[in-house]
Amino acid sequence: MECPHLSSSVCIAPDSAKFPNGSPSSWCCSVCRSNKSPWVCLTCSSVHCGSYRCDDFVVNDTKLGLVQKVREHLQNLENSAFTADRHRKRKLLENSSLNSKLLKVNGSTTAICATGLRNLGNTCFMNAILQSLSNIEQFCCYFKELPAVELRNGKTAGRRTYHTRSQGENNVSLVEEFRKTLCALWQGSQTAFSPESLFYVVWKIMPNFRGYQQQDAHEFMRYLLDHLHLELQGGFNGISRSSILQENSTLSASNKCCINGASTVVTAIFGGILQNEVNCLICGTESRKFDPFLDLSLDIPSQFRNKRSKNQENGPTCSLRDCLRSFTDLEELDETELYMCHKCKKKQKSTKKFWIQKLPKVLCLHLKRFHWTAYLRNKVDTYVEFPLRGLDMKCYLLEPENSGPENCLYDLAAVVVHHGSGVGSGHYTAYATHEGRWFHFNDSTVTLTDEDTVLKAKAYILFYVERQAKAGSDKL
């Protein structure tokens, strides 16, 4: 922020102090008029924000570089304290963590190797997605096997740093911090891991997620996958990620879905293709369009919206099949969605239908639980029944005869759940299966759970993995 008193006073975030003159939520940045994450100078009361137009985080320095000197001094103090505290905590955890992660399975004692993720301030939306992705084996293993990249060297190597605009965008890598986070999970060496380095990179490259407000887990997942895909396409530190992908024949051989350019592990695993078919109701002209996708967003049919629990008696239970059928059924577009017919030379009434032209290796299904009304975003709290095994997608394919029976069956790998009433509030947790056991991930707490508990959850995002080997014949 540009403030004449920067060298002699302090600028703070309004959320970090109490103000006698009412809430600062109505304050606007004097440059871009934004009221998101405002900052105020305690000397002159200038109000600014942390957007790209105004600046990254805090951070125009003085001519003598006083702010940078303060940062370096704080960083040295923090790293010294962090190192001493880490050694002290390690000794305490050597005894306590082992005892706390023991449980009884079939009469014998075993250890939980799962690691939680610390909440950094309403970051449960990020933690739930990270835990889910870490339990998609093929996707997780790819990143864990990437070579480590040292982005910093010299005195700052291995230390935490304060990211500022002066460091530039080239000093952060989402792929690298994502890799480090995945490597820290499932090692069993700690009860919880702090993803602060990854969160700093998220702030750096995804401005929508700056601050400590609650965010939409599905929106974060899409941004995360999109940015991972873009960074992998370009490669970094002299290593071409696409070349690594091509060396993995399992991922590249059957992949035909490319989003925004060349294929990466993101599109190879999550990428599918939809056929969008539109028919003019006046002249019968048919238009076909192929759209790549990383996930499918499904409406919950309105006739089921009053049933909020699995055991509630009023009315039939909504199933995942009902949501999929609603997505792929023939639909007549309303007056606000008139189709521009090239034969009629004007907008006409039409019908629309989706077919799945290519199924992905991991099918991500997002249930649209949040809907905008005139003034706010409401949550659809309907219980949706979903299968743990044998989700059959063959009837939704454009050419089902060209797919083998096993290629259309999916087994559940992870579920993200939103607890609460609104998208800007509440709490996110995740269920995921690892080596045949189900776990519940609630930020830093990880507990063993069972299939019945998972099936009772009000799913928000479901991750299904394509079945490879022949198993039972149970289907949805």
PDB file of N, CA and C in Angstrom, residues 355-415:
ATOM      1  N   TRP A 355     -24.397 -36.301 -23.192  1.00  0.00           N
ATOM      2  CA  TRP A 355     -23.904 -37.670 -23.196  1.00  0.00           C
ATOM      3  C   TRP A 355     -22.454 -37.646 -22.734  1.00  0.00           C
ATOM      4  N   ILE A 356     -22.010 -38.714 -22.083  1.00  0.00           N
ATOM      5  CA  ILE A 356     -20.593 -38.823 -21.736  1.00  0.00           C
ATOM      6  C   ILE A 356     -19.899 -39.563 -22.866  1.00  0.00           C
ATOM      7  N   GLN A 357     -19.000 -38.860 -23.557  1.00  0.00           N
ATOM      8  CA  GLN A 357     -18.293 -39.466 -24.685  1.00  0.00           C
ATOM      9  C   GLN A 357     -17.082 -40.262 -24.218  1.00  0.00           C
ATOM     10  N   LYS A 358     -16.425 -39.776 -23.144  1.00  0.00           N
ATOM     11  CA  LYS A 358     -15.282 -40.482 -22.576  1.00  0.00           C
ATOM     12  C   LYS A 358     -15.300 -40.337 -21.062  1.00  0.00           C
ATOM     13  N   LEU A 359     -15.234 -41.460 -20.364  1.00  0.00           N
ATOM     14  CA  LEU A 359     -15.194 -41.450 -18.899  1.00  0.00           C
ATOM     15  C   LEU A 359     -13.758 -41.245 -18.408  1.00  0.00           C
ATOM     16  N   PRO A 360     -13.570 -40.553 -17.300  1.00  0.00           N
ATOM     17  CA  PRO A 360     -12.215 -40.373 -16.752  1.00  0.00           C
ATOM     18  C   PRO A 360     -11.802 -41.549 -15.887  1.00  0.00           C
ATOM     19  N   LYS A 361     -10.544 -41.596 -15.514  1.00  0.00           N
ATOM     20  CA  LYS A 361     -10.064 -42.625 -14.590  1.00  0.00           C
ATOM     21  C   LYS A 361     -10.586 -42.372 -13.179  1.00  0.00           C
ATOM     22  N   VAL A 362     -10.679 -41.105 -12.819  1.00  0.00           N
ATOM     23  CA  VAL A 362     -11.275 -40.726 -11.537  1.00  0.00           C
ATOM     24  C   VAL A 362     -12.457 -39.814 -11.840  1.00  0.00           C
ATOM     25  N   LEU A 363     -13.645 -40.248 -11.469  1.00  0.00           N
ATOM     26  CA  LEU A 363     -14.869 -39.507 -11.728  1.00  0.00           C
ATOM     27  C   LEU A 363     -15.203 -38.661 -10.501  1.00  0.00           C
ATOM     28  N   CYS A 364     -15.121 -37.367 -10.662  1.00  0.00           N
ATOM     29  CA  CYS A 364     -15.407 -36.440  -9.569  1.00  0.00           C
ATOM     30  C   CYS A 364     -16.812 -35.874  -9.775  1.00  0.00           C
ATOM     31  N   LEU A 365     -17.695 -36.114  -8.806  1.00  0.00           N
ATOM     32  CA  LEU A 365     -19.089 -35.677  -8.890  1.00  0.00           C
ATOM     33  C   LEU A 365     -19.363 -34.641  -7.807  1.00  0.00           C
ATOM     34  N   HIS A 366     -19.774 -33.465  -8.232  1.00  0.00           N
ATOM     35  CA  HIS A 366     -20.069 -32.354  -7.319  1.00  0.00           C
ATOM     36  C   HIS A 366     -21.584 -32.182  -7.235  1.00  0.00           C
ATOM     37  N   LEU A 367     -22.141 -32.331  -6.038  1.00  0.00           N
ATOM     38  CA  LEU A 367     -23.570 -32.126  -5.832  1.00  0.00           C
ATOM     39  C   LEU A 367     -23.818 -30.650  -5.531  1.00  0.00           C
ATOM     40  N   LYS A 368     -24.648 -30.022  -6.325  1.00  0.00           N
ATOM     41  CA  LYS A 368     -24.868 -28.567  -6.222  1.00  0.00           C
ATOM     42  C   LYS A 368     -25.782 -28.256  -5.028  1.00  0.00           C
ATOM     43  N   ARG A 369     -25.153 -28.093  -3.881  1.00  0.00           N
ATOM     44  CA  ARG A 369     -25.903 -27.870  -2.641  1.00  0.00           C
ATOM     45  C   ARG A 369     -26.132 -26.389  -2.348  1.00  0.00           C
ATOM     46  N   PHE A 370     -25.491 -25.498  -3.065  1.00  0.00           N
ATOM     47  CA  PHE A 370     -25.636 -24.073  -2.792  1.00  0.00           C
ATOM     48  C   PHE A 370     -26.289 -23.373  -3.977  1.00  0.00           C
ATOM     49  N   HIS A 371     -27.363 -22.626  -3.699  1.00  0.00           N
ATOM     50  CA  HIS A 371     -28.107 -21.936  -4.748  1.00  0.00           C
ATOM     51  C   HIS A 371     -28.339 -20.494  -4.341  1.00  0.00           C
ATOM     52  N   TRP A 372     -28.158 -19.597  -5.307  1.00  0.00           N
ATOM     53  CA  TRP A 372     -28.391 -18.180  -5.043  1.00  0.00           C
ATOM     54  C   TRP A 372     -29.874 -17.860  -5.065  1.00  0.00           C
ATOM     55  N   THR A 373     -30.323 -17.095  -4.074  1.00  0.00           N
ATOM     56  CA  THR A 373     -31.658 -16.505  -4.103  1.00  0.00           C
ATOM     57  C   THR A 373     -31.458 -15.001  -4.350  1.00  0.00           C
ATOM     58  N   ALA A 374     -32.499 -14.213  -4.110  1.00  0.00           N
ATOM     59  CA  ALA A 374     -32.389 -12.779  -4.383  1.00  0.00           C
ATOM     60  C   ALA A 374     -31.316 -12.109  -3.534  1.00  0.00           C
ATOM     61  N   TYR A 375     -31.125 -12.582  -2.299  1.00  0.00           N
ATOM     62  CA  TYR A 375     -30.221 -11.881  -1.397  1.00  0.00           C
ATOM     63  C   TYR A 375     -29.086 -12.743  -0.842  1.00  0.00           C
ATOM     64  N   LEU A 376     -29.218 -14.042  -0.866  1.00  0.00           N
ATOM     65  CA  LEU A 376     -28.191 -14.876  -0.240  1.00  0.00           C
ATOM     66  C   LEU A 376     -28.092 -16.221  -0.944  1.00  0.00           C
ATOM     67  N   ARG A 377     -27.120 -16.995  -0.507  1.00  0.00           N
ATOM     68  CA  ARG A 377     -26.875 -18.303  -1.092  1.00  0.00           C
ATOM     69  C   ARG A 377     -27.348 -19.372  -0.115  1.00  0.00           C
ATOM     70  N   ASN A 378     -28.381 -20.089  -0.471  1.00  0.00           N
ATOM     71  CA  ASN A 378     -28.970 -21.095   0.406  1.00  0.00           C
ATOM     72  C   ASN A 378     -28.351 -22.460   0.173  1.00  0.00           C
ATOM     73  N   LYS A 379     -28.442 -23.296   1.189  1.00  0.00           N
ATOM     74  CA  LYS A 379     -27.918 -24.658   1.071  1.00  0.00           C
ATOM     75  C   LYS A 379     -29.056 -25.664   0.928  1.00  0.00           C
ATOM     76  N   VAL A 380     -28.899 -26.593   0.003  1.00  0.00           N
ATOM     77  CA  VAL A 380     -29.822 -27.715  -0.151  1.00  0.00           C
ATOM     78  C   VAL A 380     -29.294 -28.848   0.730  1.00  0.00           C
ATOM     79  N   ASP A 381     -29.992 -29.118   1.813  1.00  0.00           N
ATOM     80  CA  ASP A 381     -29.490 -30.049   2.830  1.00  0.00           C
ATOM     81  C   ASP A 381     -30.027 -31.467   2.638  1.00  0.00           C
ATOM     82  N   THR A 382     -30.450 -31.791   1.442  1.00  0.00           N
ATOM     83  CA  THR A 382     -31.036 -33.104   1.145  1.00  0.00           C
ATOM     84  C   THR A 382     -29.998 -34.224   1.267  1.00  0.00           C
ATOM     85  N   TYR A 383     -30.416 -35.333   1.853  1.00  0.00           N
ATOM     86  CA  TYR A 383     -29.548 -36.521   1.882  1.00  0.00           C
ATOM     87  C   TYR A 383     -29.591 -37.194   0.516  1.00  0.00           C
ATOM     88  N   VAL A 384     -28.434 -37.519  -0.035  1.00  0.00           N
ATOM     89  CA  VAL A 384     -28.328 -38.204  -1.331  1.00  0.00           C
ATOM     90  C   VAL A 384     -27.626 -39.540  -1.110  1.00  0.00           C
ATOM     91  N   GLU A 385     -28.314 -40.609  -1.445  1.00  0.00           N
ATOM     92  CA  GLU A 385     -27.765 -41.955  -1.275  1.00  0.00           C
ATOM     93  C   GLU A 385     -26.742 -42.241  -2.380  1.00  0.00           C
ATOM     94  N   PHE A 386     -25.598 -42.785  -2.007  1.00  0.00           N
ATOM     95  CA  PHE A 386     -24.545 -43.073  -2.974  1.00  0.00           C
ATOM     96  C   PHE A 386     -23.907 -44.422  -2.647  1.00  0.00           C
ATOM     97  N   PRO A 387     -23.378 -45.122  -3.651  1.00  0.00           N
ATOM     98  CA  PRO A 387     -22.783 -46.442  -3.410  1.00  0.00           C
ATOM     99  C   PRO A 387     -21.294 -46.339  -3.069  1.00  0.00           C
ATOM    100  N   LEU A 388     -20.829 -47.264  -2.254  1.00  0.00           N
ATOM    101  CA  LEU A 388     -19.396 -47.373  -1.988  1.00  0.00           C
ATOM    102  C   LEU A 388     -18.681 -48.093  -3.115  1.00  0.00           C
ATOM    103  N   ARG A 389     -19.368 -49.022  -3.733  1.00  0.00           N
ATOM    104  CA  ARG A 389     -18.759 -49.840  -4.794  1.00  0.00           C
ATOM    105  C   ARG A 389     -19.745 -50.031  -5.948  1.00  0.00           C
ATOM    106  N   GLY A 390     -19.185 -50.206  -7.134  1.00  0.00           N
ATOM    107  CA  GLY A 390     -19.993 -50.601  -8.283  1.00  0.00           C
ATOM    108  C   GLY A 390     -20.884 -49.524  -8.869  1.00  0.00           C
ATOM    109  N   LEU A 391     -20.456 -48.267  -8.859  1.00  0.00           N
ATOM    110  CA  LEU A 391     -21.216 -47.226  -9.565  1.00  0.00           C
ATOM    111  C   LEU A 391     -21.093 -47.493 -11.074  1.00  0.00           C
ATOM    112  N   ASP A 392     -22.206 -47.817 -11.710  1.00  0.00           N
ATOM    113  CA  ASP A 392     -22.209 -48.201 -13.131  1.00  0.00           C
ATOM    114  C   ASP A 392     -22.573 -46.989 -13.988  1.00  0.00           C
ATOM    115  N   MET A 393     -21.632 -46.535 -14.815  1.00  0.00           N
ATOM    116  CA  MET A 393     -21.835 -45.352 -15.648  1.00  0.00           C
ATOM    117  C   MET A 393     -22.140 -45.690 -17.106  1.00  0.00           C
ATOM    118  N   LYS A 394     -22.351 -46.965 -17.401  1.00  0.00           N
ATOM    119  CA  LYS A 394     -22.501 -47.379 -18.801  1.00  0.00           C
ATOM    120  C   LYS A 394     -23.722 -46.751 -19.471  1.00  0.00           C
ATOM    121  N   CYS A 395     -24.827 -46.609 -18.745  1.00  0.00           N
ATOM    122  CA  CYS A 395     -26.054 -46.104 -19.364  1.00  0.00           C
ATOM    123  C   CYS A 395     -25.981 -44.613 -19.686  1.00  0.00           C
ATOM    124  N   TYR A 396     -24.939 -43.932 -19.232  1.00  0.00           N
ATOM    125  CA  TYR A 396     -24.789 -42.504 -19.517  1.00  0.00           C
ATOM    126  C   TYR A 396     -23.792 -42.250 -20.646  1.00  0.00           C
ATOM    127  N   LEU A 397     -23.238 -43.326 -21.208  1.00  0.00           N
ATOM    128  CA  LEU A 397     -22.243 -43.196 -22.269  1.00  0.00           C
ATOM    129  C   LEU A 397     -22.900 -42.991 -23.630  1.00  0.00           C
ATOM    130  N   LEU A 398     -22.211 -42.262 -24.488  1.00  0.00           N
ATOM    131  CA  LEU A 398     -22.696 -42.032 -25.840  1.00  0.00           C
ATOM    132  C   LEU A 398     -22.659 -43.319 -26.656  1.00  0.00           C
ATOM    133  N   GLU A 399     -21.585 -44.100 -26.518  1.00  0.00           N
ATOM    134  CA  GLU A 399     -21.438 -45.368 -27.234  1.00  0.00           C
ATOM    135  C   GLU A 399     -21.075 -46.472 -26.238  1.00  0.00           C
ATOM    136  N   PRO A 400     -22.044 -46.939 -25.461  1.00  0.00           N
ATOM    137  CA  PRO A 400     -21.748 -47.928 -24.418  1.00  0.00           C
ATOM    138  C   PRO A 400     -21.238 -49.251 -24.963  1.00  0.00           C
ATOM    139  N   GLU A 401     -21.575 -49.557 -26.214  1.00  0.00           N
ATOM    140  CA  GLU A 401     -21.147 -50.839 -26.789  1.00  0.00           C
ATOM    141  C   GLU A 401     -19.644 -50.889 -27.007  1.00  0.00           C
ATOM    142  N   ASN A 402     -18.992 -49.725 -27.024  1.00  0.00           N
ATOM    143  CA  ASN A 402     -17.541 -49.684 -27.244  1.00  0.00           C
ATOM    144  C   ASN A 402     -16.746 -49.750 -25.939  1.00  0.00           C
ATOM    145  N   SER A 403     -17.423 -49.871 -24.825  1.00  0.00           N
ATOM    146  CA  SER A 403     -16.748 -49.926 -23.526  1.00  0.00           C
ATOM    147  C   SER A 403     -16.977 -51.275 -22.877  1.00  0.00           C
ATOM    148  N   GLY A 404     -15.903 -51.823 -22.305  1.00  0.00           N
ATOM    149  CA  GLY A 404     -16.022 -53.081 -21.584  1.00  0.00           C
ATOM    150  C   GLY A 404     -16.786 -52.892 -20.296  1.00  0.00           C
ATOM    151  N   PRO A 405     -17.349 -53.966 -19.745  1.00  0.00           N
ATOM    152  CA  PRO A 405     -18.157 -53.848 -18.517  1.00  0.00           C
ATOM    153  C   PRO A 405     -17.374 -53.299 -17.331  1.00  0.00           C
ATOM    154  N   GLU A 406     -16.104 -53.673 -17.218  1.00  0.00           N
ATOM    155  CA  GLU A 406     -15.313 -53.212 -16.076  1.00  0.00           C
ATOM    156  C   GLU A 406     -14.938 -51.744 -16.199  1.00  0.00           C
ATOM    157  N   ASN A 407     -14.822 -51.221 -17.432  1.00  0.00           N
ATOM    158  CA  ASN A 407     -14.406 -49.839 -17.628  1.00  0.00           C
ATOM    159  C   ASN A 407     -15.455 -48.835 -17.176  1.00  0.00           C
ATOM    160  N   CYS A 408     -16.675 -49.287 -16.942  1.00  0.00           N
ATOM    161  CA  CYS A 408     -17.758 -48.379 -16.560  1.00  0.00           C
ATOM    162  C   CYS A 408     -18.087 -48.454 -15.076  1.00  0.00           C
ATOM    163  N   LEU A 409     -17.394 -49.306 -14.324  1.00  0.00           N
ATOM    164  CA  LEU A 409     -17.655 -49.457 -12.899  1.00  0.00           C
ATOM    165  C   LEU A 409     -16.659 -48.643 -12.085  1.00  0.00           C
ATOM    166  N   TYR A 410     -17.184 -47.972 -11.073  1.00  0.00           N
ATOM    167  CA  TYR A 410     -16.359 -47.105 -10.229  1.00  0.00           C
ATOM    168  C   TYR A 410     -16.585 -47.431  -8.755  1.00  0.00           C
ATOM    169  N   ASP A 411     -15.506 -47.319  -7.982  1.00  0.00           N
ATOM    170  CA  ASP A 411     -15.562 -47.517  -6.532  1.00  0.00           C
ATOM    171  C   ASP A 411     -15.182 -46.221  -5.830  1.00  0.00           C
ATOM    172  N   LEU A 412     -15.853 -45.947  -4.725  1.00  0.00           N
ATOM    173  CA  LEU A 412     -15.659 -44.686  -4.008  1.00  0.00           C
ATOM    174  C   LEU A 412     -14.287 -44.638  -3.339  1.00  0.00           C
ATOM    175  N   ALA A 413     -13.602 -43.500  -3.500  1.00  0.00           N
ATOM    176  CA  ALA A 413     -12.290 -43.297  -2.880  1.00  0.00           C
ATOM    177  C   ALA A 413     -12.333 -42.252  -1.779  1.00  0.00           C
ATOM    178  N   ALA A 414     -13.155 -41.203  -1.959  1.00  0.00           N
ATOM    179  CA  ALA A 414     -13.195 -40.119  -0.978  1.00  0.00           C
ATOM    180  C   ALA A 414     -14.497 -39.342  -1.100  1.00  0.00           C
ATOM    181  N   VAL A 415     -14.895 -38.713   0.020  1.00  0.00           N
ATOM    182  CA  VAL A 415     -16.106 -37.889   0.079  1.00  0.00           C
ATOM    183  C   VAL A 415     -15.791 -36.620   0.860  1.00  0.00           C
TER     184      VAL A 415
END
